[in-house]
Coordinates of C-alpha atoms and ligand atoms in Angstrom, one line a residue:
X276 CA 0.0 0.0 0.0
X277 CA 1.3 3.4 -1.0
X278 CA 1.6 6.3 1.5
X279 CA -1.7 8.2 1.6
X280 CA -2.3 11.9 1.5
X281 CA -3.2 13.5 4.8
X282 CA -5.8 16.3 4.6
X283 CA -6.9 18.7 7.3
X284 CA -10.6 18.1 8.1
X285 CA -12.9 21.0 7.4
X286 CA -13.9 22.6 10.7
X287 CA -17.5 21.6 10.4
X288 CA -16.6 17.9 10.2
X289 CA -14.1 18.2 13.0
X290 CA -16.8 19.8 15.1
X291 CA -19.2 17.1 14.3
X292 CA -16.6 14.5 15.5
X293 CA -15.9 16.5 18.6
X294 CA -19.6 16.7 19.3
X295 CA -19.7 12.9 19.5
X296 CA -17.6 13.2 22.7
X297 CA -19.3 16.2 24.2
X298 CA -22.9 15.5 23.4
X299 CA -24.0 12.1 24.1
X300 CA -27.7 12.8 24.8
X301 CA -30.0 15.8 25.5
X302 CA -28.8 16.1 29.1
X303 CA -25.3 16.7 27.8
X304 CA -26.6 19.8 26.0
X305 CA -28.4 20.9 29.2
X306 CA -25.2 20.4 31.1
X307 CA -23.1 22.5 28.8
X308 CA -25.6 25.3 28.5
X309 CA -26.1 25.3 32.2
X310 CA -22.4 25.5 32.9
X311 CA -22.1 28.4 30.6
X312 CA -24.9 30.2 32.3
X313 CA -23.4 29.7 35.7
X314 CA -20.0 30.8 34.5
X315 CA -21.7 33.9 33.2
X316 CA -22.8 34.8 36.7
X317 CA -26.5 34.3 36.1
X318 CA -28.9 34.4 39.0
X319 CA -32.0 33.2 37.1
X320 CA -31.9 30.3 34.8
X321 CA -34.9 28.8 32.9
X322 CA -34.7 25.7 30.9
X323 CA -37.5 24.6 28.5
X324 CA -37.5 21.1 27.2
X325 CA -39.7 19.6 24.5
X326 CA -40.0 15.8 24.0
X327 CA -37.2 15.0 26.4
X328 CA -34.9 17.4 24.7
X329 CA -34.9 15.6 21.3
X330 CA -37.1 18.3 19.8
X331 CA -36.1 21.4 21.7
X332 CA -33.8 22.6 24.5
X333 CA -33.8 26.2 25.4
X334 CA -31.8 27.8 28.2
X335 CA -32.3 31.4 29.1
X336 CA -30.1 33.2 31.6
X337 CA -29.7 36.6 33.0
X338 CA -25.9 36.5 32.9
X339 CA -23.3 38.8 31.5
X340 CA -24.2 38.1 27.8
X341 CA -21.8 38.5 24.8
X342 CA -21.0 41.2 22.4
X343 CA -21.5 40.4 18.8
X344 CA -17.9 39.5 17.9
X345 CA -17.6 37.2 21.0
X346 CA -20.9 35.5 20.2
X347 CA -19.7 34.7 16.7
X348 CA -16.4 33.5 18.0
X349 CA -18.0 31.4 20.7
X350 CA -19.2 29.1 18.0
X351 CA -15.8 28.3 16.8
X352 CA -13.8 25.5 18.3
X353 CA -11.3 26.2 21.0
X354 CA -12.7 29.7 21.4
X355 CA -13.1 30.4 25.1
X356 CA -13.0 33.4 27.4
X357 CA -12.1 31.1 30.4
X358 CA -8.5 30.1 29.9
X359 CA -5.8 31.9 28.1
X360 CA -2.6 29.9 28.6
X361 CA -1.1 26.7 29.7
X362 CA -0.9 27.7 33.4
X363 CA -4.6 28.4 33.4
X364 CA -5.4 24.9 32.4
X365 CA -3.9 23.6 35.6
X366 CA -5.9 26.1 37.7
X367 CA -9.4 25.9 36.3
X368 CA -11.8 28.0 38.3
X369 CA -14.7 28.0 35.8
X370 CA -17.0 25.1 34.8
X371 CA -16.1 25.4 31.2
X372 CA -12.5 25.7 29.8
X373 CA -12.2 23.9 26.5
X374 CA -14.1 26.1 24.2
X375 CA -15.8 23.1 22.7
X376 CA -19.3 23.0 23.9
X377 CA -21.1 25.5 21.7
X378 CA -19.5 24.5 18.4
X379 CA -20.2 20.9 19.3
X380 CA -23.8 21.4 20.0
X381 CA -24.2 23.7 17.0
X382 CA -22.7 21.0 14.8
X383 CA -25.4 18.5 15.4
X384 CA -28.5 20.6 15.8
X385 CA -30.3 23.7 14.6
X386 CA -29.3 26.4 17.1
X387 CA -30.4 30.0 17.7
X388 CA -28.4 32.1 20.1
X389 CA -29.7 35.5 21.3
X390 CA -27.5 37.4 23.6
X391 CA -27.1 40.9 24.9
X392 CA -24.7 42.3 27.6
X393 CA -26.4 44.5 30.1
X394 CA -24.5 47.6 28.9
X395 CA -25.4 47.0 25.2
X396 CA -28.6 48.5 23.8
X397 CA -29.1 46.0 21.1
X398 CA -28.6 42.3 21.2
X399 CA -27.4 39.7 18.6
X400 CA -29.2 36.8 17.2
X401 CA -27.2 34.1 15.4
X402 CA -28.8 31.2 13.6
X403 CA -26.7 28.1 13.0
X404 CA -27.6 24.8 11.3
X405 CA -25.3 21.8 11.4
X406 CA -22.4 24.1 12.4
X407 CA -23.0 26.6 9.6
X408 CA -23.8 30.1 10.6
X409 CA -26.9 31.0 8.5
X410 CA -27.7 34.5 9.8
X411 CA -26.5 37.1 12.2
X412 CA -29.0 39.8 13.1
X413 CA -29.7 42.5 15.5
X414 CA -32.2 41.5 18.1
X415 CA -34.1 43.2 20.8
X416 CA -33.7 41.0 23.9
X417 CA -33.5 41.2 27.7
X418 CA -29.9 41.2 28.9
X419 CA -28.4 37.7 29.2
X420 CA -28.3 34.8 26.8
X421 CA -31.0 32.6 25.2
X422 CA -29.9 29.5 23.4
X423 CA -32.4 27.3 21.6
X424 CA -31.2 23.9 20.4
X425 CA -33.7 22.2 18.0
X426 CA -33.7 18.8 16.4
X427 CA -30.7 17.5 18.2
X428 CA -28.8 14.8 16.2
X429 CA -30.8 15.6 13.1
X430 CA -27.6 15.1 11.0
X431 CA -26.1 12.2 13.1
X432 CA -28.7 9.5 12.7
X433 CA -26.6 6.9 14.4
X434 CA -26.5 8.9 17.6
X435 CA -30.2 9.6 17.4
X436 CA -30.9 5.9 17.3
X437 CA -29.3 5.5 20.8
X438 CA -31.7 7.9 22.4
X439 CA -33.9 6.3 25.0
X440 CA -37.6 7.1 25.7
X441 CA -38.6 10.7 26.4
X442 CA -39.2 9.8 30.0
X443 CA -35.7 8.5 30.3
X444 CA -34.2 11.6 28.7
X445 CA -36.1 14.0 30.8
X446 CA -35.3 12.0 33.9
X447 CA -31.6 12.4 33.1
X448 CA -32.1 16.1 32.7
X449 CA -34.0 16.4 36.0
X450 CA -31.3 14.4 37.8
X451 CA -28.5 16.5 36.4
X452 CA -30.3 19.8 37.1
X453 CA -31.1 18.7 40.6
X454 CA -27.5 18.0 41.4
X455 CA -26.3 21.3 40.1
X456 CA -29.1 23.2 41.8
X457 CA -28.0 21.9 45.2
X458 CA -24.7 23.6 44.8
X459 CA -26.0 26.9 43.6
X460 CA -28.7 28.0 46.0
X461 CA -28.3 31.6 45.0
X462 CA -29.6 30.8 41.5
X463 CA -33.3 30.6 40.8
X464 CA -33.8 27.5 38.5
X465 CA -36.9 26.8 36.6
X466 CA -37.5 23.7 34.4
X467 CA -40.4 23.2 32.0
X468 CA -41.2 20.1 30.0
X469 CA -43.6 20.4 27.1
X470 CA -44.6 23.8 28.6
X471 CA -45.4 22.3 32.0
X472 CA -43.5 23.5 35.0
X473 CA -41.5 20.6 36.4
X474 CA -39.1 22.3 38.9
X475 CA -38.9 25.7 40.4
X476 CA -36.3 26.3 43.0
X477 CA -36.3 29.9 44.3
X478 CA -33.1 31.6 45.4
X479 CA -32.1 31.0 49.0
X480 CA -29.2 31.8 51.2
X481 CA -29.5 28.6 53.1
X482 CA -27.9 25.7 51.3
X483 CA -29.7 23.2 53.6
X484 CA -33.0 24.7 52.5
X485 CA -32.0 24.2 48.9
X486 CA -30.9 20.6 49.6
X487 CA -34.3 19.8 51.2
X488 CA -36.1 21.6 48.3
X489 CA -34.3 19.5 45.8
X490 CA -33.7 16.2 47.5
X491 CA -36.9 15.8 49.6
X492 CA -38.9 17.6 52.3
X493 CA -38.2 14.8 54.8
X494 CA -34.7 16.3 55.0
X495 CA -35.8 19.5 56.7
X496 CA -34.1 19.5 60.1
X497 CA -32.5 16.1 59.3
X498 CA -29.3 17.5 57.8
X499 CA -26.2 17.8 59.9
X500 CA -23.4 20.1 58.7
X501 CA -19.9 18.7 58.2
X502 CA -16.7 20.5 57.9
X503 CA -13.2 19.2 57.7
X504 CA -9.9 20.6 56.6
X505 CA -6.4 19.2 56.2
X506 CA -3.5 20.0 53.9
X507 CA -5.0 18.1 51.0
X508 CA -8.7 19.0 51.0
X509 CA -11.3 21.0 52.7
X510 CA -14.8 19.4 52.9
X511 CA -18.0 21.2 53.7
X512 CA -21.5 19.8 53.3
X513 CA -24.3 17.9 54.9
X514 CA -25.1 14.4 55.9
X515 CA -28.6 13.3 56.6
X516 CA -29.5 11.1 59.5
X517 CA -29.6 7.4 58.4
X518 CA -33.4 7.2 58.8
X519 CA -33.7 9.5 55.8
X520 CA -31.9 7.1 53.5
X521 CA -32.9 6.4 50.0
X522 CA -33.4 3.3 47.9
X523 CA -30.9 4.5 45.3
X524 CA -27.7 6.4 45.3
X525 CA -28.4 9.8 46.6
X526 CA -25.5 12.0 47.1
X527 CA -24.3 15.1 45.4
X528 CA -20.6 15.8 45.2
X529 CA -18.9 19.0 44.1
X530 CA -15.2 19.3 43.6
X531 CA -14.0 22.8 43.2
X532 CA -17.6 23.9 42.3
X533 CA -18.1 21.2 39.7
X534 CA -20.6 18.3 40.1
X535 CA -18.8 15.1 39.7
X536 CA -20.0 11.5 39.8
X537 CA -17.0 9.6 41.0
X538 CA -17.0 6.0 42.1
X539 CA -14.1 6.5 44.4
X540 CA -15.9 9.3 46.3
X541 CA -19.1 7.3 46.3
X542 CA -17.2 4.4 47.9
X543 CA -15.7 6.7 50.6
X544 CA -19.2 8.0 51.4
X545 CA -20.6 4.5 51.8
X546 CA -17.6 3.6 54.0
X547 CA -18.3 6.6 56.2
X548 CA -21.9 5.3 56.6
X549 CA -20.9 1.7 57.2
X550 CA -23.0 0.2 60.0
X551 CA -25.6 2.9 59.8
X552 CA -27.6 1.7 56.9
X553 CA -28.9 -1.6 55.8
X554 CA -27.9 -3.1 52.5
X555 CA -29.9 -1.6 49.7
X556 CA -30.2 1.8 51.4
X557 CA -28.2 4.8 50.4
X558 CA -27.3 7.8 52.4
X559 CA -28.3 11.4 51.5
X560 CA -25.0 13.3 51.5
X561 CA -23.9 16.6 49.9
X562 CA -20.2 17.3 49.8
X563 CA -18.4 20.4 48.7
X564 CA -14.8 19.5 48.3
X565 CA -12.1 22.1 47.7
X566 CA -8.8 20.7 46.5
X567 CA -5.8 22.8 45.5
X568 CA -6.3 23.3 41.7
X569 CA -2.9 21.7 41.0
X570 CA -3.9 18.6 43.0
X571 CA -6.9 17.7 40.9
X572 CA -7.4 16.9 37.3
X573 CA -10.9 17.6 36.0
X574 CA -9.8 17.0 32.4
X575 CA -10.0 13.3 32.6
X576 CA -13.1 12.8 30.5
X577 CA -14.8 14.9 27.9
X578 CA -17.9 15.2 30.1
X579 CA -15.7 16.7 32.9
X580 CA -17.5 14.6 35.5
X581 CA -14.7 12.4 36.6
X582 CA -11.8 13.8 38.6
X583 CA -8.4 12.5 39.5
X584 CA -6.8 13.5 42.7
X585 CA -3.1 13.5 43.3
X586 CA -3.6 12.6 47.0
X587 CA -6.2 10.0 46.4
X588 CA -5.7 8.0 49.7
X589 CA -5.7 11.0 52.0
X590 CA -8.8 12.4 50.3
X591 CA -10.6 9.0 50.8
X592 CA -9.7 9.1 54.5
X593 CA -10.8 12.7 54.8
X594 CA -14.2 11.9 53.3
X595 CA -14.7 8.9 55.6
X596 CA -13.8 10.8 58.7
X597 CA -15.9 13.8 57.9
X598 CA -19.0 11.6 57.2
X599 CA -18.4 9.8 60.5
X600 CA -18.1 13.1 62.3
X601 CA -21.3 14.3 60.7
X602 CA -23.0 11.1 61.7
X603 CA -21.9 11.4 65.3
X604 CA -24.3 14.4 65.5
X605 CA -27.2 12.2 64.4
X606 CA -26.5 9.4 66.9
X607 CA -29.5 10.1 69.0
X608 CA -32.0 10.2 66.2
X609 CA -34.5 7.4 66.6
X610 CA -36.6 6.0 63.8
X611 CA -40.0 7.1 63.0
X612 CA -42.5 4.4 61.9
X613 CA -44.5 4.4 58.8
X614 CA -47.4 2.3 58.0
X615 CA -45.8 -0.5 56.0
X616 CA -47.8 -1.8 53.1
X617 CA -46.0 -5.1 52.8
X618 CA -44.3 -5.8 56.0
X619 CA -41.2 -7.8 55.3
X620 CA -39.2 -10.1 57.4
X621 CA -36.6 -8.0 59.1
X622 CA -33.9 -10.0 60.6
X623 CA -32.2 -13.3 60.7
X624 CA -30.7 -12.1 63.9
X625 CA -31.2 -15.4 65.9
X626 CA -33.7 -13.5 68.0
X627 CA -36.2 -16.2 67.4
X628 CA -34.0 -19.1 68.5
X629 CA -35.4 -21.0 71.4
X630 CA -34.2 -19.3 74.5
X631 CA -33.5 -20.5 77.9
X632 CA -36.2 -18.5 79.7
X633 CA -34.0 -18.6 82.8
X634 CA -31.1 -17.0 81.1
X635 CA -30.8 -13.5 82.3
X636 CA -29.5 -10.4 80.6
X637 CA -26.9 -10.5 83.3
X638 CA -25.4 -13.6 81.7
X639 CA -23.9 -11.1 79.3
X640 CA -21.8 -8.4 80.9
X641 CA -23.6 -5.1 80.4
X642 CA -21.2 -3.1 82.6
X643 CA -18.8 -1.2 80.5
X644 CA -15.3 -2.5 80.4
X645 CA -12.6 -0.2 81.6
X646 CA -12.3 1.1 78.1
X647 CA -14.2 4.4 77.4
X648 CA -16.1 4.6 74.2
X649 CA -14.3 6.8 71.8
X650 CA -16.3 9.2 69.8
X651 CA -15.2 9.4 66.2
X652 CA -12.6 6.8 66.5
X653 CA -12.1 5.1 63.2
X654 CA -14.0 2.0 64.2
X655 CA -14.3 -0.6 61.6
X656 CA -18.0 -0.5 61.3
X657 CA -20.1 -3.4 60.2
X658 CA -21.5 -4.3 56.9
X659 CA -25.1 -3.3 56.5
X660 CA -27.8 -5.9 56.8
X661 CA -29.0 -7.8 53.8
X662 CA -32.7 -7.2 54.2
X663 CA -34.4 -4.2 52.9
X664 CA -36.7 -2.6 55.3
X665 CA -38.9 0.4 54.8
X666 CA -38.8 2.4 57.9
X667 CA -38.3 5.7 56.2
X668 CA -40.6 8.3 57.6
X669 CA -43.9 9.4 56.2
X670 CA -42.5 12.7 55.0
X671 CA -45.8 14.4 54.5
X672 CA -46.3 14.9 58.2
X673 CA -43.7 17.4 59.0
X674 CA -45.5 18.5 62.1
X675 CA -45.3 15.0 63.5
X676 CA -41.6 14.6 63.0
X677 CA -40.1 13.9 66.3
X678 CA -37.5 11.5 65.0
X679 CA -34.9 14.3 65.2
X680 CA -35.6 14.6 68.9
X681 CA -32.5 13.3 70.6
X682 CA -33.5 10.6 72.9
X683 CA -31.8 10.0 76.2
X684 CA -32.3 6.3 76.7
X685 CA -31.3 6.5 80.3
X686 CA -34.2 8.9 81.0
X687 CA -36.9 6.9 79.3
X688 CA -39.8 5.8 81.4
X689 CA -40.3 2.1 81.1
X690 CA -43.8 0.9 80.5
X691 CA -43.2 -2.8 79.9
X692 CA -42.3 -5.4 77.3
X693 CA -44.2 -6.3 74.2
X694 CA -44.1 -9.8 72.9
X695 CA -41.0 -10.4 74.9
X696 CA -39.2 -8.6 72.1
X697 CA -39.7 -4.9 72.4
X698 CA -39.3 -2.7 75.3
X699 CA -42.1 -0.1 75.6
X700 CA -41.1 3.3 76.9
X701 CA -42.4 6.8 77.0
X702 CA -41.1 10.3 77.1
X703 CA -43.1 13.4 77.6
X704 CA -43.8 13.6 73.9
X705 CA -43.6 10.2 72.5
X706 CA -44.2 6.5 72.7
X707 CA -40.9 4.6 72.2
X708 CA -40.3 1.0 71.3
X709 CA -36.9 -0.6 71.6
X710 CA -35.9 -3.8 70.0
X711 CA -34.1 -5.6 72.8
X712 CA -32.0 -7.8 70.6
X713 CA -30.9 -5.0 68.3
X714 CA -30.1 -2.7 71.2
X715 CA -28.1 -5.3 73.0
X716 CA -26.3 -6.2 69.8
X717 CA -25.2 -2.6 69.5
X718 CA -24.1 -2.6 73.1
X719 CA -22.1 -5.8 72.8
X720 CA -20.6 -4.8 69.5
X721 CA -19.3 -1.5 70.8
X722 CA -17.9 -3.2 73.9
X723 CA -16.1 -5.8 71.8
X724 CA -14.8 -3.1 69.5
X725 CA -13.5 -1.0 72.4
X726 CA -11.9 -4.1 74.0
X727 CA -10.3 -5.0 70.7
X728 CA -8.9 -1.5 70.4
X729 CA -7.4 -1.6 73.9
X730 CA -6.4 -5.3 73.4
X731 CA -8.1 -6.2 76.6
X732 CA -10.6 -8.7 75.3
X733 CA -11.3 -11.2 78.1
X734 CA -11.0 -14.8 76.9
X735 CA -12.5 -17.9 78.4
X736 CA -10.8 -21.3 77.9
X737 CA -13.2 -24.0 77.0
X738 CA -13.2 -27.0 79.3
X739 CA -14.2 -29.2 76.4
X740 CA -12.6 -27.8 73.2
X741 CA -15.1 -27.6 70.3
X742 CA -14.3 -29.4 67.0
X743 CA -15.4 -27.7 63.9
X744 CA -15.6 -29.2 60.4
X745 CA -15.6 -26.7 57.5
X746 CA -15.7 -27.3 53.8
X747 CA -12.5 -27.1 51.7
X748 CA -13.0 -23.5 50.5
X749 CA -14.0 -22.2 53.8
X750 CA -11.2 -23.8 55.7
X751 CA -8.6 -22.2 53.3
X752 CA -9.8 -18.7 54.2
X753 CA -10.5 -19.6 57.8
X754 CA -7.0 -20.8 58.3
X755 CA -5.7 -17.4 57.2
X756 CA -7.8 -15.4 59.6
X757 CA -7.0 -17.5 62.7
X758 CA -4.3 -15.0 64.0
X759 CA -6.8 -12.2 63.6
X760 CA -9.5 -14.1 65.4
X761 CA -7.2 -14.4 68.4
X762 CA -7.3 -10.7 68.7
X763 CA -11.0 -10.9 69.4
X764 CA -10.8 -13.8 71.8
X765 CA -11.0 -16.9 69.7
X766 CA -8.2 -19.3 70.1
X767 CA -8.5 -21.7 67.3
X768 CA -6.1 -24.4 66.1
X769 CA -6.0 -26.2 62.7
X770 CA -6.4 -29.9 63.3
X771 CA -5.5 -31.3 59.9
X772 CA -7.5 -30.9 56.6
X773 CA -10.7 -29.1 57.2
X774 CA -11.0 -29.5 60.9
X775 CA -10.4 -26.8 63.5
X776 CA -10.4 -26.9 67.3
X777 CA -11.7 -24.0 69.3
X778 CA -9.8 -23.7 72.5
X779 CA -10.9 -20.4 73.8
X780 CA -13.7 -17.9 73.1
X781 CA -14.4 -14.3 74.1
X782 CA -15.9 -14.6 77.6
X783 CA -18.9 -12.7 76.4
X784 CA -19.9 -16.0 74.7
X785 CA -19.7 -18.1 77.8
X786 CA -22.5 -20.7 77.8
X787 CA -23.4 -20.0 74.2
X788 CA -23.4 -22.6 71.4
X789 CA -20.2 -21.8 69.6
X790 CA -20.5 -24.1 66.6
X791 CA -23.2 -22.2 64.7
X792 CA -21.3 -19.0 65.2
X793 CA -18.0 -20.3 63.8
X794 CA -19.9 -21.8 60.9
X795 CA -21.5 -18.5 60.1
X796 CA -18.2 -16.7 60.3
X797 CA -16.6 -19.2 58.0
X798 CA -19.5 -18.9 55.6
X799 CA -19.2 -15.1 55.4
X800 CA -15.4 -15.0 55.2
X801 CA -14.9 -16.0 51.6
X802 CA -17.0 -13.1 50.4
X803 CA -15.3 -10.7 52.7
X804 CA -11.8 -11.8 51.7
X805 CA -12.7 -11.3 48.1
X806 CA -13.8 -7.8 48.6
X807 CA -12.3 -6.4 51.7
X808 CA -9.2 -6.4 53.8
X809 CA -8.7 -8.5 57.0
X810 CA -10.0 -5.6 59.1
X811 CA -13.4 -5.9 57.6
X812 CA -13.4 -9.7 58.1
X813 CA -12.7 -9.2 61.7
X814 CA -15.4 -6.6 61.9
X815 CA -17.9 -9.0 60.4
X816 CA -16.8 -11.6 63.0
X817 CA -17.3 -9.0 65.8
X818 CA -20.8 -8.4 64.5
X819 CA -21.6 -12.0 64.4
X820 CA -20.2 -12.5 67.9
X821 CA -22.3 -9.6 69.1
X822 CA -25.4 -11.0 67.4
X823 CA -24.9 -14.5 68.9
X824 CA -24.2 -13.2 72.4
X825 CA -27.0 -10.6 72.5
X826 CA -30.2 -11.2 74.3
X827 CA -32.9 -12.7 72.1
X828 CA -36.4 -11.9 71.4
X829 CA -38.7 -14.0 73.4
X830 CA -36.8 -13.4 76.5
X831 CA -38.6 -11.9 79.5
X832 CA -36.6 -9.0 81.0
X833 CA -37.0 -7.7 84.5
X834 CA -37.3 -3.9 84.9
X835 CA -33.9 -3.9 86.4
X836 CA -32.5 -5.6 83.4
X837 CA -34.3 -3.2 81.1
X838 CA -32.8 -0.3 83.0
X839 CA -29.4 -1.8 82.7
X840 CA -29.9 -2.2 79.0
X841 CA -31.1 1.4 78.4
X842 CA -28.2 2.8 80.5
X843 CA -25.7 0.8 78.4
X844 CA -27.4 1.9 75.2
X845 CA -27.1 5.5 76.3
X846 CA -23.4 4.9 76.7
X847 CA -23.0 3.7 73.1
X848 CA -21.4 5.9 70.4
X849 CA -24.2 5.0 67.9
X850 CA -27.2 3.8 69.9
X851 CA -29.8 4.2 67.2
X852 CA -28.8 1.4 65.0
X853 CA -27.7 -2.2 65.5
X854 CA -24.3 -3.1 63.9
X855 CA -26.2 -4.3 60.8
X856 CA -27.8 -0.9 60.4
X857 CA -31.2 -1.9 61.7
X858 CA -32.9 0.6 64.0
X859 CA -32.8 -0.1 67.7
X860 CA -35.6 2.2 68.5
X861 CA -38.7 3.7 66.9
X862 CA -41.0 6.3 68.2
X863 CA -44.4 7.7 67.7
X864 CA -44.9 11.3 68.9
X865 CA -48.0 12.4 70.6
X866 CA -49.2 14.5 67.6
X867 CA -49.1 11.5 65.4
X868 CA -51.0 9.3 67.8
X869 CA -53.6 12.1 68.4
X870 CA -54.0 12.4 64.7
X871 CA -54.6 8.6 64.4
X872 CA -57.2 8.8 67.1
X873 CA -58.7 11.9 65.3
X874 CA -58.3 13.9 68.5
X875 CA -56.7 16.5 66.2
X876 CA -57.0 16.7 62.5
Ligands
ATP951 N1 -24.6 31.8 28.5 C1 -23.5 32.5 28.2 N2 -23.3 33.8 28.7 C2 -22.2 34.4 28.4 N3 -21.1 33.9 27.7 C3 -21.3 32.7 27.2 C4 -22.4 31.9 27.5 N4 -22.3 30.7 26.9 C5 -21.0 30.8 26.3 N5 -20.4 31.9 26.5 C6 -19.1 32.3 26.0 O1 -18.8 31.5 24.9 C7 -17.6 30.8 25.1 C8 -17.6 29.5 24.5 O2 -18.5 28.6 25.2 P1 -18.3 27.1 25.2 O3 -19.2 26.5 26.1 O4 -18.2 26.6 23.8 O5 -16.8 27.0 25.8 P2 -16.3 27.1 27.3 O6 -17.4 27.2 28.2 O7 -15.3 28.1 27.3 O8 -15.6 25.7 27.5 P3 -16.3 24.2 27.5 O9 -16.2 23.7 26.2 O10 -15.4 23.5 28.5 O11 -17.7 24.4 27.9 C9 -17.4 30.8 26.6 O12 -16.0 30.8 26.9 C10 -18.0 32.1 27.0 O13 -17.1 33.2 26.9
MG952 MG1 -19.0 25.9 28.2

């Protein structure tokens, strides 16, 4: 084959190719126009969408606008007012910086741009089709910029084919706009779809108000501020108490003012919430991270939504710690019940195992060990529970929300026990139910954890060592974890092939049937080893130990025992959830009860 001739592509074709990267679907257009409007210091932004954005996207802003020459230039590739030199690229302070968005959008749509700077008497209207400027005219217009994008992908049929339903496309737009709106409360956002108002978020000075406006009314008064700063990052934002969790991922992350969707940050947030949510529940978190410009690369992907940090590990830790700090403020929130439509089985927490009715709560040491609970220590929290449970509050009844009342478990007035499973208590304002197993599980778990940290976990040597048979796969992993298990009080020796002998156990388990516990540990270990470091494996073993040693449901408790339990719960760092993330406590406030009885309407 002979050498071929290389030709420079005409700008219009080059723009069309670039558009393929910048504009994937209607939401990409919304994103780019929105970023431009924010960069232009707008305080009011209105977005009109027709047919999910496939037919029309119009964004109107009251920002600085453009003079005619700039407006024409803005449609050319790599024309930007936002960076001027190499150094700027490494200190990007605006949302846009490439000078690619407008020419890309214009290349694959029919675009009309009307713009007028405040100081100018007359505005400019530019009509573009498939990247070709058709007309430039004077236009009478309010100050700001109005960009209408019609017939997106009309000249790129392959891309058009990949568009999903109108509902999906508008859902993407709403999601994106919601995320951005959270970070810019001083901007009034309006969204219309097919001429119907979909969103309208007025200006506010309170970021928490905007978060609740956008992410759900149930968040009012349930958001706790977080703030953290070290040499690598400063983090501000809000965490919501675990009871306001969602069924799908629900956090908004800003890095240097830019919304990002980053798996690494997502992971750090979940790590911060570990032990507070059950599996399948997601926290509500808003993070504003500020990282020195030279330590973060936002130019990783054409969509500018992924970031790369120089100090990745330190930033991960910072997120985890700030979330944990934030959650420490929510520790007294109890759960508010909702009428469940389809009650689901909640727990496989052994609480229904047959119990020895004579066994007393005193069989399990409730008195604190000499170790003091540490607030905000980096405890290895548990892995959330596998069952989904819908205890999220009925958000419509704001007046009845007492779940943000911070309970003092020690001061609860005990009424009695219900079904030998729940402790009934009251406060001046509420009826409170405590799940005795979940509560005790939390107590034991924190005790074990504290004892582990102080390396003072009391052990009990078994008079008759217990022999355990595991399967081949389990025994491989189990053998590895034996030295770690010793730290939490299990002295176990391999006894050839798949057999192990348990010589000692944590004394908290004295009198308990040890075999099922070890089997459960062994069963859960392979999963853990595949996904997590040894620390997590140990944590899971601690949770299982707590679960097996905690008092069961079906066990009658004397009032002295209940007092003891409540006192110990009060001393916990995180009393409102069991180590699996299940609530230990739910409450009905008086107003809610009076409403149910129609005493008040
Ligand atoms: N709504 C607007 N108000 C005022 N100026 C605007 C507006 N939209 C675009 N501009 C101007 O047009 C220029 C080009 O916009 P474009 O979005 O193509 O590139 P950019 O924002 O600089 O970078 P990026 O491609 O990363 O978005 C901007 O730099 C800005 O000066
Ligand atoms: Mg831009």
